[in-house]
């Protein structure tokens, strides 16, 4: 750690706003996973006491934060191309006598560090995902214009101990993210996350429960617990023992008003019996699980260092379906990992046919600097990867369409998330994360209502309210 510890105190966090009008404006550009979305929210919260309120566009912003993702190819190029655009805006504003602080955050910032300010000297701050609790101090240093501020150490303190609660001005959202675990010790052959997010660390259960209660008090009815390996969660519990994710889920399910709990992303190896039992016991735990398997070939799973077989995964899905028969699954797949043959790819296709996914994401393998697979022999040619990806995506699309079609005619509980695009229309979310549109009053926002699914759109369902009175999902699910 190169810097003295920074704490948000009454002195340095004193609001500099009057009558809630922001003195300064912040524009946030967020790429990557849900954790980056959560982090962007936290960065806004940390800066709110300094008088920063939201800016619609970078041209209106006194500070722009680009929160980046490093997971696949050309991540760094994409950052520099966006920075080029922001540079023009910064220069235009400078000509009008306005200062603009430009910060690069997230996983590219962590991976590239000072290289970013070497190539783009107009960037004021580069900060990794573990240091954003120190943003106020970084901003102060950037204002003093003593050269770029670069903070990519993994500090000894946990940033969560220094973050303020979600700012009262933040938009009231019916669905919310909550990071409970961060970092990864799994070191899959292809993946940068252990290097950009650091070692696995879990937040204490009491801190998670307090944040969940705060979110519920602010209107959240569905909380998605986040972690790079969320089911490896092992936070200190109130009883002095380490709690696993199952124990935490039981505690969260007791919070009045918290109707729905989800968690992502899980690793098959950390899916223990307690967590499977929690799916049987807790109606609030939604019957939809993103459980990435990456490949259906044991040879490739071994090369990927996933440390389980395709049959282990099949058995796991079976156990979960036994515990909760209405459970649906999604996954991530990589095609063209080094060494993947046509037969390995066929094993992946077979696994997909065997499981039947409600949805899935698939990617072409992309070599990431510094990861073991990037230096492996047996690189798969690009046209071959393209062909496999197209074939896999067609199968996944067919399964997704089939899954959606099977919900037509069913009565399902939908969490109303707000007004729809057309007058009189409202939007909601099914237990399976499907977007649902229906006619109804906006006053139902935040309630779980029973609907009948009437039809399919490309990526959503249309439905009618069964009656306008809210239902208890716990009773109806
Ligand atoms: N922590 C999660 C996901 C991390 S990244 C997990 O363990 O599953 C999200 C997805 O991006 C991964 O599941 C993987 O399918 C994909 N991915 C990661 N690295 C990749 C790479 N080098 N090339 C292509 N896809 C990759
Ligand atoms: Fe990456 Fe594997 Fe860790 Fe997931 S489990 S974040 S894919 S290293
Ligand atoms: Fe991307 Fe970092 Fe998330 S690399 S996927 S933003 S953990």
PDB file of C-alpha atoms and ligand atoms in Angstrom, residues 31-36 39 67-72 106-108 129 182 192-193 196-197 228, ligand 3:
ATOM      1  CA  UNK A  31     -19.127  -1.550 -18.889  1.00  0.00           C
ATOM      2  CA  UNK A  32     -18.832  -5.158 -17.781  1.00  0.00           C
ATOM      3  CA  UNK A  33     -20.607  -7.302 -15.239  1.00  0.00           C
ATOM      4  CA  UNK A  34     -23.244  -6.550 -12.620  1.00  0.00           C
ATOM      5  CA  UNK A  35     -20.537  -5.967 -10.063  1.00  0.00           C
ATOM      6  CA  UNK A  36     -19.340  -3.029 -12.108  1.00  0.00           C
ATOM      7  CA  UNK A  39     -19.464  -0.401  -8.060  1.00  0.00           C
ATOM      8  CA  UNK A  67     -15.786   1.973 -15.288  1.00  0.00           C
ATOM      9  CA  UNK A  68     -14.161  -0.682 -17.447  1.00  0.00           C
ATOM     10  CA  UNK A  69     -14.163  -4.443 -18.065  1.00  0.00           C
ATOM     11  CA  UNK A  70     -11.150  -6.535 -19.072  1.00  0.00           C
ATOM     12  CA  UNK A  71     -12.791  -9.890 -19.641  1.00  0.00           C
ATOM     13  CA  UNK A  72     -12.445 -10.275 -23.406  1.00  0.00           C
ATOM     14  CA  UNK A 106     -12.582  -1.012 -13.012  1.00  0.00           C
ATOM     15  CA  UNK A 107     -10.735  -4.012 -14.330  1.00  0.00           C
ATOM     16  CA  UNK A 108      -8.841  -2.407 -17.250  1.00  0.00           C
ATOM     17  CA  UNK A 129     -11.891  -1.933  -8.152  1.00  0.00           C
ATOM     18  CA  UNK A 182     -15.477 -10.268  -4.285  1.00  0.00           C
ATOM     19  CA  UNK A 192      -8.379 -12.337 -15.856  1.00  0.00           C
ATOM     20  CA  UNK A 193     -10.697 -11.859 -12.896  1.00  0.00           C
ATOM     21  CA  UNK A 196      -8.107  -7.733 -11.679  1.00  0.00           C
ATOM     22  CA  UNK A 197     -10.325  -8.297  -8.634  1.00  0.00           C
ATOM     23  CA  UNK A 228     -17.349 -13.393  -8.694  1.00  0.00           C
TER      24      UNK A 228
HETATM   25 FE1  LIG B   3     -15.299  -7.476 -16.460  1.00  0.00          FE
HETATM   26 FE2  LIG B   3     -14.044  -7.131 -14.214  1.00  0.00          FE
HETATM   27 FE3  LIG B   3     -16.584  -7.859 -14.208  1.00  0.00          FE
HETATM   28  S1  LIG B   3     -13.198  -8.005 -16.039  1.00  0.00           S
HETATM   29  S2  LIG B   3     -16.702  -9.085 -16.035  1.00  0.00           S
HETATM   30  S3  LIG B   3     -15.785  -5.942 -14.954  1.00  0.00           S
HETATM   31  S4  LIG B   3     -15.013  -8.536 -12.797  1.00  0.00           S
END
